[in-house]
Amino acid sequence: MDFALTKEQDFLRTSARNYLGKRRPIATNIVAAEQNSPNWLGEQWHELCELGWLDPDLELLDQVILAEETAAELLPGLLFSTVALSWSTLTAAGKLAELTTGLTRPAFAWAESERGTGLRSGKPIATALAADGTVTGRKVLVPDAMWADSFLVLADGRGGPSIVRVAASNALVRALSTSDHTRPLGTVEFERAPSTPLLTGAEVGNVLSDTELRAFVIAAAESLGIASRALRIGVEHARDRTQFGRPIGSYQGVSHALVDSHAHLELARSLTYWAATAVRVGDPLARAACAAAKSSASTAALSACENAIQVCGGLGMTWEHPLHRLYKRARWLGSFLVGESDLLALIAAEIV
């Protein structure tokens, strides 16, 4: 397939990179995430809305480009959880336009201790939706839970699975201890919490399927951004650091590792762009493509981070250096929703 980004998509990447480099560089983002300032979060959210990054007219491939660039700077906030997890629900419920105004910051709460983290898990949903519309239950591993003003909750009601909206003020949110402060996770508990209905019945199954595809692709895109940033750090260090009067990049042990990272990155990027296109056109292989993209990109990100840490030597192991933070994000993305073995099983089931 002869594929290339459009001029508009190239401009989107350039403008996103310029904005992030000037307003939200990685060093600033790390400090902001650790301080967890509400004022900073609100300011950033409104900026993203003004930039059009939450525009309902954006295609999935446009959002892939943004996910690549924001991950390279470890941008904290609700952009990932909104685009990857909440987007399909809000679209089906006719609520997507709310995002463009910046008036709502929803987080998607679906995972449970017994049910697992898979969006299409066949196990029962423990969170209950009562006849009076109140929700009781406990959700785990909710991305960006502490920064949300509402939750889109997967619950089980009389009519079967439903997705409802619960205000954060009606939930008990507990932050989990995580290694990556720029992508916090939380446990959310509901005790007869009032809710607003969004979806029910067969709509829920369709939305969960769509959400899984989007989440795989956006997670793959973030992995591309992590791999690209780690590779860039490794190449710059190999070019600037000298040993025995020569840049260390001139030694094969260093250069070959970086070339391997580049090769894995380009393969993963091709798979991710194919997956985004397959979802857009409704390709029968879309699910396999999305799983393959996530698997390949996760591997590329981990490999790029590990190689960059080796190339940078002791510098790459210091707390002040961003490499260990990129590596932690890569590890989380690899386990997000489902792990490697489940992805490979999914691919096999789809193509055999």
Coordinates of C-alpha atoms in Angstrom, one line a residue:
M1 CA 0.0 0.0 0.0
D2 CA 1.3 3.4 -1.0
F3 CA 0.7 5.5 2.1
A4 CA 1.7 9.0 3.2
L5 CA 0.3 11.5 5.6
T6 CA -1.6 14.5 4.2
K7 CA -0.2 18.0 4.2
E8 CA -2.7 18.8 7.0
Q9 CA -1.5 15.9 9.1
D10 CA 2.1 16.9 8.6
F11 CA 1.1 20.4 9.7
L12 CA -0.7 18.9 12.7
R13 CA 2.4 17.1 13.8
T14 CA 4.6 20.1 13.4
S15 CA 2.3 22.4 15.3
A16 CA 1.8 19.9 18.1
R17 CA 5.6 19.4 18.4
N18 CA 6.1 23.2 18.5
Y19 CA 3.4 23.7 21.1
L20 CA 4.7 20.9 23.3
G21 CA 8.3 22.0 23.0
K22 CA 7.5 25.5 24.1
R23 CA 4.7 25.1 26.5
R24 CA 4.8 21.5 27.7
P25 CA 8.3 20.1 27.5
I26 CA 9.1 16.8 29.2
A27 CA 10.9 18.4 32.2
T28 CA 8.0 20.7 32.9
N29 CA 5.5 17.9 32.6
I30 CA 7.3 15.7 35.0
V31 CA 7.3 18.4 37.7
A32 CA 3.7 19.3 37.0
A33 CA 2.6 15.7 37.4
E34 CA 4.4 15.3 40.7
Q35 CA 3.0 18.5 42.1
N36 CA -0.5 17.6 40.8
S37 CA -1.8 21.2 40.7
P38 CA -5.5 21.5 39.8
N39 CA -4.8 25.0 38.3
W40 CA -2.2 23.5 36.0
L41 CA -4.6 20.7 34.8
G42 CA -7.4 23.1 34.1
E43 CA -5.2 25.5 32.2
Q44 CA -3.8 22.6 30.1
W45 CA -7.2 21.2 29.3
H46 CA -8.5 24.5 28.0
E47 CA -5.4 24.9 25.9
L48 CA -5.9 21.5 24.3
C49 CA -9.5 22.4 23.6
E50 CA -8.5 25.7 22.0
L51 CA -5.9 23.9 19.9
G52 CA -8.7 21.7 18.5
W53 CA -7.1 18.5 19.8
L54 CA -10.5 17.3 21.1
D55 CA -12.4 18.3 17.9
P56 CA -15.0 15.7 17.0
D57 CA -14.0 16.0 13.3
L58 CA -10.5 14.6 14.0
E59 CA -9.9 11.2 12.4
L60 CA -8.3 8.4 14.3
L61 CA -5.1 8.9 12.4
D62 CA -5.0 12.5 13.4
Q63 CA -5.3 11.4 17.0
V64 CA -2.5 8.9 16.5
I65 CA -0.2 11.7 15.5
L66 CA -1.2 13.7 18.6
A67 CA -0.7 10.7 20.8
E68 CA 2.8 10.2 19.4
E69 CA 3.8 13.7 20.1
T70 CA 2.3 14.0 23.6
A71 CA 3.8 10.7 24.7
A72 CA 7.3 11.8 23.6
E73 CA 6.9 14.7 26.1
L74 CA 5.2 12.5 28.7
L75 CA 2.3 15.0 28.7
P76 CA 0.1 14.3 31.8
G77 CA -3.7 14.9 31.8
L78 CA -6.8 13.3 30.5
L79 CA -6.1 13.5 26.7
F80 CA -5.1 9.8 26.5
S81 CA -8.0 8.4 28.6
T82 CA -10.5 10.7 26.8
V83 CA -9.4 9.9 23.2
A84 CA -8.6 6.2 23.8
L85 CA -11.4 5.2 26.3
S86 CA -14.2 7.7 26.5
W87 CA -14.5 8.8 22.9
S88 CA -16.7 6.0 21.6
T89 CA -19.1 6.2 24.5
L90 CA -19.5 9.9 24.2
T91 CA -19.9 9.6 20.4
A92 CA -22.6 6.9 20.7
A93 CA -24.4 8.9 23.4
G94 CA -24.3 12.1 21.3
K95 CA -22.2 13.9 24.0
L96 CA -18.9 14.3 22.1
A97 CA -19.4 18.0 21.5
E98 CA -19.1 18.6 25.3
L99 CA -15.4 17.9 25.0
T100 CA -14.7 20.8 22.7
T101 CA -15.9 23.3 25.2
G102 CA -13.6 22.0 28.0
L103 CA -16.6 21.8 30.4
T104 CA -16.2 18.1 31.1
R105 CA -13.2 15.9 31.9
P106 CA -14.5 12.3 31.9
A107 CA -12.5 9.1 32.8
F108 CA -13.7 5.7 31.7
A109 CA -14.1 3.2 34.6
W110 CA -14.5 -0.4 33.4
A111 CA -12.0 -2.7 35.1
E112 CA -12.8 -4.8 38.2
S113 CA -10.7 -7.0 40.4
E114 CA -12.6 -10.2 39.4
R115 CA -13.5 -9.2 35.9
G116 CA -10.0 -8.1 34.8
T117 CA -8.9 -5.2 32.6
G118 CA -10.1 -6.5 29.2
L119 CA -12.9 -4.4 27.7
R120 CA -14.5 -7.5 26.2
S121 CA -14.2 -9.7 29.2
G122 CA -16.8 -12.4 29.3
K123 CA -17.0 -12.4 33.1
P124 CA -19.9 -10.8 35.0
I125 CA -19.9 -7.1 35.8
A126 CA -19.9 -6.7 39.6
T127 CA -20.8 -3.0 39.6
A128 CA -24.6 -2.7 40.0
L129 CA -27.0 -0.2 38.5
A130 CA -30.2 -0.1 40.6
A131 CA -33.7 0.6 39.4
D132 CA -33.5 4.1 40.8
G133 CA -30.4 4.9 38.8
T134 CA -27.9 4.7 41.6
V135 CA -24.6 2.8 41.2
T136 CA -22.8 0.6 43.7
G137 CA -19.5 -1.0 43.1
R138 CA -15.7 -0.7 42.8
K139 CA -13.6 0.0 39.7
V140 CA -9.8 -0.5 39.7
L141 CA -6.9 0.7 37.6
V142 CA -8.8 3.7 36.2
P143 CA -6.4 5.9 34.2
D144 CA -6.3 9.6 35.3
A145 CA -9.0 9.0 37.9
M146 CA -7.7 11.8 40.2
W147 CA -8.0 14.4 37.4
A148 CA -11.5 13.6 36.2
D149 CA -14.6 15.5 37.0
S150 CA -16.9 12.6 36.1
F151 CA -16.7 8.9 35.4
L152 CA -18.2 6.9 32.5
V153 CA -19.0 3.7 34.4
L154 CA -19.7 0.2 33.0
A155 CA -22.4 -1.3 35.3
D156 CA -24.9 -4.1 35.2
G157 CA -28.6 -3.3 35.4
R158 CA -31.9 -5.0 35.0
G159 CA -31.7 -4.6 31.2
G160 CA -28.1 -5.9 31.0
P161 CA -24.9 -3.9 30.8
S162 CA -25.1 -0.2 30.8
I163 CA -22.8 2.8 30.7
V164 CA -23.7 5.7 33.0
R165 CA -22.1 8.9 34.0
V166 CA -21.3 9.6 37.7
A167 CA -20.0 12.9 39.0
A168 CA -16.6 12.6 40.7
S169 CA -18.1 14.3 43.7
N170 CA -20.3 11.3 44.2
A171 CA -17.4 8.8 44.1
L172 CA -14.6 7.9 46.5
V173 CA -11.3 8.1 44.5
R174 CA -8.1 6.6 45.9
A175 CA -4.8 7.1 44.1
L176 CA -2.7 4.0 43.5
S177 CA 1.0 4.0 44.0
T178 CA 2.5 3.8 40.5
S179 CA 6.0 4.2 39.1
D180 CA 4.8 6.6 36.3
H181 CA 3.5 9.8 37.9
T182 CA 2.6 11.2 34.5
R183 CA -0.1 8.5 34.0
P184 CA -1.7 8.0 37.4
L185 CA -4.1 5.2 38.2
G186 CA -6.9 5.1 40.8
T187 CA -9.5 3.0 42.4
V188 CA -13.0 4.4 42.3
E189 CA -15.8 3.3 44.7
F190 CA -19.5 4.1 44.3
E191 CA -22.1 3.7 47.1
R192 CA -25.6 4.3 45.8
A193 CA -24.1 7.1 43.7
P194 CA -26.7 9.0 41.5
S195 CA -26.0 8.6 37.8
T196 CA -27.1 9.8 34.4
P197 CA -27.8 7.1 31.8
L198 CA -25.8 7.1 28.6
L199 CA -26.0 3.7 26.9
T200 CA -27.7 0.4 27.5
G201 CA -28.4 -2.9 25.8
A202 CA -26.7 -3.9 22.5
E203 CA -25.2 -0.4 22.2
V204 CA -22.9 -1.2 25.1
G205 CA -21.4 -4.2 23.4
N206 CA -20.8 -2.3 20.2
V207 CA -19.2 0.6 22.1
L208 CA -16.9 -1.6 24.1
S209 CA -15.7 -3.2 20.8
D210 CA -15.1 0.2 19.3
T211 CA -13.3 1.3 22.4
E212 CA -11.0 -1.7 22.4
L213 CA -9.9 -0.9 18.8
R214 CA -9.3 2.8 19.6
A215 CA -7.5 2.0 22.8
F216 CA -5.2 -0.5 21.1
V217 CA -4.3 2.1 18.4
I218 CA -3.8 5.0 20.7
A219 CA -1.7 2.9 23.1
A220 CA 0.4 1.9 20.1
A221 CA 0.8 5.5 19.1
E222 CA 1.9 6.5 22.6
S223 CA 4.5 3.6 22.4
L224 CA 5.7 5.1 19.1
G225 CA 6.2 8.4 20.8
I226 CA 8.1 6.8 23.7
A227 CA 10.3 4.8 21.3
S228 CA 11.0 7.8 19.1
R229 CA 12.0 10.0 22.1
A230 CA 14.2 7.2 23.6
L231 CA 15.9 6.7 20.3
R232 CA 16.5 10.4 19.8
I233 CA 18.2 10.6 23.3
G234 CA 20.3 7.6 22.5
V235 CA 21.5 8.9 19.1
E236 CA 22.3 12.4 20.5
H237 CA 24.3 10.8 23.3
A238 CA 26.2 8.5 20.9
R239 CA 27.0 11.5 18.7
D240 CA 28.2 13.8 21.5
R241 CA 29.9 11.4 23.9
T242 CA 33.5 10.6 22.9
Q243 CA 35.7 7.8 24.0
F244 CA 39.3 7.2 22.9
G245 CA 39.0 10.3 20.8
R246 CA 36.0 9.1 18.8
P247 CA 32.2 9.5 19.2
I248 CA 30.9 6.3 20.8
G249 CA 28.3 6.0 18.0
S250 CA 31.2 5.0 15.7
Y251 CA 31.5 1.7 17.6
Q252 CA 29.4 -1.1 16.2
G253 CA 28.2 -2.2 19.6
V254 CA 26.5 1.2 20.1
S255 CA 25.4 2.0 16.5
H256 CA 23.9 -1.5 15.9
A257 CA 21.7 -1.2 19.0
L258 CA 20.4 2.1 17.8
V259 CA 19.8 0.9 14.3
D260 CA 17.8 -2.0 15.7
S261 CA 15.7 0.4 17.7
H262 CA 15.0 2.5 14.5
A263 CA 14.0 -0.6 12.5
H264 CA 11.6 -1.8 15.2
L265 CA 10.1 1.7 15.4
E266 CA 9.5 2.0 11.7
L267 CA 7.8 -1.4 11.5
A268 CA 5.6 -0.5 14.5
R269 CA 4.7 2.9 13.0
S270 CA 3.6 1.2 9.7
L271 CA 1.4 -1.2 11.6
T272 CA -0.1 1.5 13.7
Y273 CA -1.0 3.7 10.8
W274 CA -2.4 0.7 9.0
A275 CA -4.5 -0.1 12.1
A276 CA -5.9 3.4 12.3
T277 CA -6.8 3.3 8.6
A278 CA -8.3 -0.1 8.9
V279 CA -10.6 1.1 11.7
R280 CA -11.6 4.1 9.7
V281 CA -12.6 2.1 6.6
G282 CA -14.1 -0.8 8.5
D283 CA -11.6 -3.4 7.3
P284 CA -12.5 -6.9 8.4
L285 CA -8.9 -7.3 9.7
A286 CA -9.2 -4.1 11.8
R287 CA -9.1 -6.0 15.1
A288 CA -6.1 -8.0 14.1
A289 CA -4.4 -4.9 12.8
C290 CA -5.0 -3.0 16.1
A291 CA -3.7 -5.9 18.2
A292 CA -0.6 -6.3 16.0
A293 CA 0.0 -2.5 16.2
K294 CA -0.1 -2.5 20.0
S295 CA 2.1 -5.6 20.3
S296 CA 4.7 -4.3 17.8
A297 CA 4.8 -0.8 19.2
S298 CA 5.0 -2.0 22.8
T299 CA 8.0 -4.1 21.9
A300 CA 9.6 -1.3 20.0
A301 CA 9.2 1.1 22.9
L302 CA 10.7 -1.2 25.5
S303 CA 13.6 -2.1 23.2
A304 CA 14.3 1.6 22.4
C305 CA 14.3 2.5 26.1
E306 CA 16.5 -0.4 27.1
N307 CA 19.0 0.3 24.3
A308 CA 19.1 4.0 25.0
I309 CA 19.8 3.3 28.7
Q310 CA 22.6 1.0 27.7
V311 CA 24.1 3.6 25.3
C312 CA 23.8 6.4 27.9
G313 CA 25.5 4.2 30.6
G314 CA 25.4 5.6 34.1
L315 CA 23.8 8.8 33.0
G316 CA 20.7 6.9 31.8
M317 CA 20.3 5.4 35.3
T318 CA 20.1 8.7 37.2
W319 CA 16.8 9.9 38.6
E320 CA 17.1 13.3 36.9
H321 CA 17.3 11.7 33.4
P322 CA 14.0 11.2 31.6
L323 CA 14.9 7.7 30.2
H324 CA 13.7 5.8 33.3
R325 CA 10.4 7.6 33.1
L326 CA 10.0 6.8 29.4
Y327 CA 10.8 3.2 30.2
K328 CA 8.1 3.1 33.0
R329 CA 5.5 4.5 30.5
A330 CA 6.5 1.8 28.0
R331 CA 6.1 -0.9 30.6
W332 CA 2.6 0.3 31.4
L333 CA 1.5 0.6 27.8
G334 CA 2.7 -3.0 27.2
S335 CA 0.3 -4.3 29.9
F336 CA -2.6 -1.8 29.2
L337 CA -5.9 -3.7 28.7
V338 CA -4.3 -7.0 27.8
G339 CA -0.7 -8.3 27.7
E340 CA 1.4 -9.7 24.9
S341 CA 0.2 -13.3 25.0
D342 CA -3.4 -12.3 24.9
L343 CA -2.7 -10.0 21.9
L344 CA -1.0 -12.8 20.0
A345 CA -3.9 -15.1 20.7
L346 CA -6.3 -12.4 19.5
I347 CA -4.4 -12.0 16.3
A348 CA -4.3 -15.7 15.7
A349 CA -8.0 -16.0 16.3
E350 CA -8.8 -13.2 13.9
I351 CA -6.7 -14.4 10.9
V352 CA -7.0 -18.2 11.1

